[in-house]
PDB file of C-alpha atoms and ligand atoms in Angstrom:
ATOM      1  CA  MET A   1       4.551 -14.253   9.631  1.00 89.00           C
ATOM      2  CA  GLU A   2       4.223 -10.930  11.495  1.00 93.00           C
ATOM      3  CA  ARG A   3       0.040 -10.069  12.730  1.00 93.00           C
ATOM      4  CA  PHE A   4      -0.054  -5.767  12.902  1.00 93.00           C
ATOM      5  CA  SER A   5      -3.473  -4.123  13.378  1.00 93.00           C
ATOM      6  CA  ILE A   6      -4.457  -1.107  11.278  1.00 92.00           C
ATOM      7  CA  SER A   7      -7.194   2.148  12.517  1.00 94.00           C
ATOM      8  CA  MET A   8     -10.009   2.882   9.630  1.00 94.00           C
ATOM      9  CA  GLU A   9     -12.574   5.175   9.738  1.00 94.00           C
ATOM     10  CA  ASP A  10     -15.752   3.236   9.639  1.00 96.00           C
ATOM     11  CA  ASP A  11     -16.998   4.639   6.080  1.00 95.00           C
ATOM     12  CA  LEU A  12     -13.563   3.522   4.653  1.00 95.00           C
ATOM     13  CA  LEU A  13     -13.044   0.010   6.099  1.00 95.00           C
ATOM     14  CA  GLU A  14     -16.872  -0.828   4.754  1.00 96.00           C
ATOM     15  CA  LYS A  15     -16.435   0.275   1.314  1.00 95.00           C
ATOM     16  CA  PHE A  16     -13.029  -1.918   2.090  1.00 94.00           C
ATOM     17  CA  ASP A  17     -14.973  -4.619   2.902  1.00 95.00           C
ATOM     18  CA  ARG A  18     -17.799  -4.249   0.236  1.00 95.00           C
ATOM     19  CA  HIS A  19     -14.550  -4.580  -2.239  1.00 92.00           C
ATOM     20  CA  LEU A  20     -13.874  -7.450  -0.140  1.00 92.00           C
ATOM     21  CA  SER A  21     -16.675  -9.437  -1.565  1.00 92.00           C
ATOM     22  CA  ARG A  22     -17.155  -8.254  -5.071  1.00 93.00           C
ATOM     23  CA  ARG A  23     -13.772  -9.854  -5.904  1.00 90.00           C
ATOM     24  CA  GLY A  24     -14.250 -12.374  -3.759  1.00 92.00           C
ATOM     25  CA  TYR A  25     -11.553 -12.265  -1.092  1.00 91.00           C
ATOM     26  CA  SER A  26     -12.295 -14.194   2.146  1.00 89.00           C
ATOM     27  CA  ASN A  27     -10.311 -12.378   4.744  1.00 90.00           C
ATOM     28  CA  ARG A  28      -9.245  -8.658   5.018  1.00 93.00           C
ATOM     29  CA  SER A  29      -5.633  -9.816   5.514  1.00 93.00           C
ATOM     30  CA  GLU A  30      -5.349 -11.396   2.014  1.00 92.00           C
ATOM     31  CA  ALA A  31      -6.785  -8.887   0.310  1.00 93.00           C
ATOM     32  CA  VAL A  32      -4.227  -6.107   2.306  1.00 94.00           C
ATOM     33  CA  ARG A  33      -1.092  -8.592   1.365  1.00 92.00           C
ATOM     34  CA  ASP A  34      -1.934  -8.230  -2.542  1.00 88.00           C
ATOM     35  CA  LEU A  35      -2.454  -4.284  -1.714  1.00 89.00           C
ATOM     36  CA  VAL A  36       1.546  -4.318  -1.241  1.00 88.00           C
ATOM     37  CA  ARG A  37       2.354  -6.841  -3.704  1.00 82.00           C
ATOM     38  CA  LYS A  38       0.728  -4.522  -5.903  1.00 78.00           C
ATOM     39  CA  THR A  39       1.948  -1.268  -4.660  1.00 77.00           C
ATOM     40  CA  LEU A  40       5.503  -2.395  -4.380  1.00 74.00           C
ATOM     41  CA  VAL A  41       5.068  -3.948  -7.804  1.00 68.00           C
ATOM     42  CA  ASP A  42       4.281  -0.412  -8.997  1.00 68.00           C
ATOM     43  CA  GLU A  43       7.371   1.143  -7.042  1.00 67.00           C
ATOM     44  CA  GLU A  44      10.075  -1.171  -9.408  1.00 67.00           C
ATOM     45  CA  TRP A  45       9.785   0.767 -11.905  1.00 72.00           C
ATOM     46  CA  GLU A  46      12.682   2.518 -12.446  1.00 70.00           C
ATOM     47  CA  SER A  47      13.862   6.036 -13.715  1.00 73.00           C
ATOM     48  CA  GLY A  48      15.589   5.185 -17.799  1.00 81.00           C
ATOM     49  CA  GLU A  49      12.351   2.497 -18.340  1.00 86.00           C
ATOM     50  CA  GLU A  50       9.563   3.914 -20.357  1.00 91.00           C
ATOM     51  CA  VAL A  51       5.811   3.806 -19.757  1.00 92.00           C
ATOM     52  CA  VAL A  52       2.391   5.268 -20.854  1.00 94.00           C
ATOM     53  CA  GLY A  53      -0.718   5.521 -18.839  1.00 94.00           C
ATOM     54  CA  VAL A  54      -3.417   7.253 -17.708  1.00 97.00           C
ATOM     55  CA  ILE A  55      -3.638   9.524 -14.775  1.00 97.00           C
ATOM     56  CA  THR A  56      -7.379  10.174 -13.357  1.00 97.00           C
ATOM     57  CA  LEU A  57      -8.330  12.949 -11.364  1.00 97.00           C
ATOM     58  CA  VAL A  58     -11.414  13.778  -9.075  1.00 97.00           C
ATOM     59  CA  PHE A  59     -11.505  17.254  -7.627  1.00 97.00           C
ATOM     60  CA  ASP A  60     -13.247  19.672  -6.179  1.00 95.00           C
ATOM     61  CA  HIS A  61     -14.219  22.748  -8.722  1.00 92.00           C
ATOM     62  CA  HIS A  62     -15.171  24.773  -5.808  1.00 94.00           C
ATOM     63  CA  GLN A  63     -11.477  24.358  -3.504  1.00 93.00           C
ATOM     64  CA  ARG A  64      -9.875  27.908  -4.047  1.00 93.00           C
ATOM     65  CA  GLN A  65      -7.030  28.116  -6.692  1.00 94.00           C
ATOM     66  CA  LEU A  66      -6.974  24.066  -6.956  1.00 96.00           C
ATOM     67  CA  GLN A  67      -7.377  24.236 -10.600  1.00 94.00           C
ATOM     68  CA  GLU A  68      -4.475  26.904 -11.100  1.00 95.00           C
ATOM     69  CA  LYS A  69      -2.619  24.509  -9.399  1.00 95.00           C
ATOM     70  CA  LEU A  70      -2.942  21.285 -11.173  1.00 96.00           C
ATOM     71  CA  THR A  71      -2.469  23.369 -14.531  1.00 96.00           C
ATOM     72  CA  GLU A  72       0.660  24.589 -13.260  1.00 96.00           C
ATOM     73  CA  ILE A  73       1.752  21.144 -12.066  1.00 96.00           C
ATOM     74  CA  GLN A  74       1.074  19.986 -15.453  1.00 97.00           C
ATOM     75  CA  HIS A  75       2.696  22.770 -17.170  1.00 97.00           C
ATOM     76  CA  ASP A  76       6.611  21.921 -14.979  1.00 96.00           C
ATOM     77  CA  HIS A  77       6.024  18.378 -16.608  1.00 96.00           C
ATOM     78  CA  CYS A  78       5.199  19.332 -19.702  1.00 95.00           C
ATOM     79  CA  ARG A  79       7.402  17.164 -21.813  1.00 96.00           C
ATOM     80  CA  ILE A  80       5.884  13.570 -20.407  1.00 97.00           C
ATOM     81  CA  ILE A  81       1.908  14.516 -21.180  1.00 98.00           C
ATOM     82  CA  ILE A  82       1.162  13.368 -24.723  1.00 97.00           C
ATOM     83  CA  SER A  83      -2.953  14.767 -23.951  1.00 97.00           C
ATOM     84  CA  SER A  84      -5.623  16.071 -21.099  1.00 96.00           C
ATOM     85  CA  THR A  85      -9.144  15.982 -20.890  1.00 97.00           C
ATOM     86  CA  HIS A  86     -11.433  17.751 -18.489  1.00 96.00           C
ATOM     87  CA  VAL A  87     -14.675  16.972 -18.003  1.00 97.00           C
ATOM     88  CA  HIS A  88     -17.056  18.765 -15.507  1.00 96.00           C
ATOM     89  CA  LEU A  89     -18.797  16.035 -13.414  1.00 96.00           C
ATOM     90  CA  ASP A  90     -21.553  18.036 -12.138  1.00 95.00           C
ATOM     91  CA  HIS A  91     -21.960  20.843  -9.531  1.00 94.00           C
ATOM     92  CA  HIS A  92     -19.071  20.122  -7.334  1.00 94.00           C
ATOM     93  CA  ASN A  93     -17.096  17.767  -9.393  1.00 96.00           C
ATOM     94  CA  CYS A  94     -13.993  17.974 -12.227  1.00 97.00           C
ATOM     95  CA  LEU A  95     -12.380  14.775 -13.717  1.00 97.00           C
ATOM     96  CA  GLU A  96      -9.567  15.469 -15.142  1.00 97.00           C
ATOM     97  CA  VAL A  97      -7.649  12.395 -17.487  1.00 98.00           C
ATOM     98  CA  ILE A  98      -4.143  12.972 -18.248  1.00 98.00           C
ATOM     99  CA  ILE A  99      -2.281  11.110 -20.763  1.00 98.00           C
ATOM    100  CA  VAL A 100       1.791  10.700 -19.708  1.00 97.00           C
ATOM    101  CA  LYS A 101       4.606   8.523 -21.934  1.00 96.00           C
ATOM    102  CA  GLY A 102       7.998   9.244 -20.468  1.00 95.00           C
ATOM    103  CA  ASP A 103      10.394   8.275 -17.919  1.00 92.00           C
ATOM    104  CA  ALA A 104       8.837   6.202 -15.244  1.00 90.00           C
ATOM    105  CA  GLY A 105      10.103   8.209 -12.831  1.00 89.00           C
ATOM    106  CA  LYS A 106       8.923  11.296 -13.992  1.00 92.00           C
ATOM    107  CA  VAL A 107       5.565  10.013 -14.384  1.00 94.00           C
ATOM    108  CA  ARG A 108       4.913   8.947 -11.270  1.00 90.00           C
ATOM    109  CA  GLU A 109       6.722  11.881  -9.302  1.00 92.00           C
ATOM    110  CA  LEU A 110       3.569  13.792 -12.318  1.00 96.00           C
ATOM    111  CA  ALA A 111       1.384  11.401 -10.206  1.00 94.00           C
ATOM    112  CA  ASP A 112       2.366  12.222  -6.445  1.00 92.00           C
ATOM    113  CA  ARG A 113       2.693  15.744  -7.396  1.00 95.00           C
ATOM    114  CA  LEU A 114      -1.189  16.052  -8.311  1.00 96.00           C
ATOM    115  CA  LYS A 115      -2.477  14.129  -5.768  1.00 94.00           C
ATOM    116  CA  ALA A 116      -0.746  15.903  -2.873  1.00 92.00           C
ATOM    117  CA  PRO A 117      -3.429  19.656  -3.320  1.00 94.00           C
ATOM    118  CA  ARG A 118      -6.154  19.727  -1.182  1.00 93.00           C
ATOM    119  CA  GLY A 119      -9.293  19.331  -2.514  1.00 95.00           C
ATOM    120  CA  VAL A 120      -8.109  15.866  -4.540  1.00 96.00           C
ATOM    121  CA  LYS A 121     -10.539  13.903  -4.236  1.00 95.00           C
ATOM    122  CA  SER A 122      -8.685  10.850  -5.957  1.00 93.00           C
ATOM    123  CA  SER A 123      -5.914  10.829  -8.312  1.00 93.00           C
ATOM    124  CA  GLU A 124      -5.423   7.092 -10.007  1.00 94.00           C
ATOM    125  CA  LEU A 125      -2.258   6.115 -11.864  1.00 93.00           C
ATOM    126  CA  THR A 126      -2.614   3.506 -14.640  1.00 92.00           C
ATOM    127  CA  ALA A 127       0.236   2.829 -16.923  1.00 89.00           C
ATOM    128  CA  THR A 128       2.772   0.166 -18.372  1.00 86.00           C
ATOM    129  CA  THR A 129       5.889   0.024 -19.801  1.00 82.00           C
ATOM    130  CA  THR A 130       6.690  -0.122 -23.111  1.00 83.00           C
ATOM    131  CA  GLY A 131      10.402  -2.073 -22.555  1.00 79.00           C
ATOM    132  CA  ARG A 132      12.170   1.037 -23.834  1.00 83.00           C
ATOM    133  CA  ARG A 133      15.225   2.047 -22.346  1.00 84.00           C
ATOM    134  CA  LEU A 134      15.603   5.983 -22.791  1.00 82.00           C
TER     135      LEU A 134
HETATM  136 NI1   NI B 201     -14.629  20.947 -14.355  1.00 54.06          NI
END
């Protein structure tokens, strides 16, 4: 087994440690290994395989042009979007929930693109395969 060190902002590490204690991890290494495994499993989805899922975005309502950007990205992928719902969370934040179904590669590409713009505070793709080949 190899060892390596990770630099992390204090507040992020604090949140991570709270997450670990809630999940019952006894050390950070095991938690990081689990995160890496999860990421790799997610990446194993191949193009040609159908997935269904939800993309959950929280973003800054005041970030200039952000809403327009996110809408434009969704229009570029409208074939795999079944539905989307926008919730005005509070004065600053919006929540958008996008239900997707389609080629795994395209779903991932959409999720990645929605993550990128400045002002997107969190973006999460939760999905599962349907077992269907496209
Ligand atoms: Ni809103």
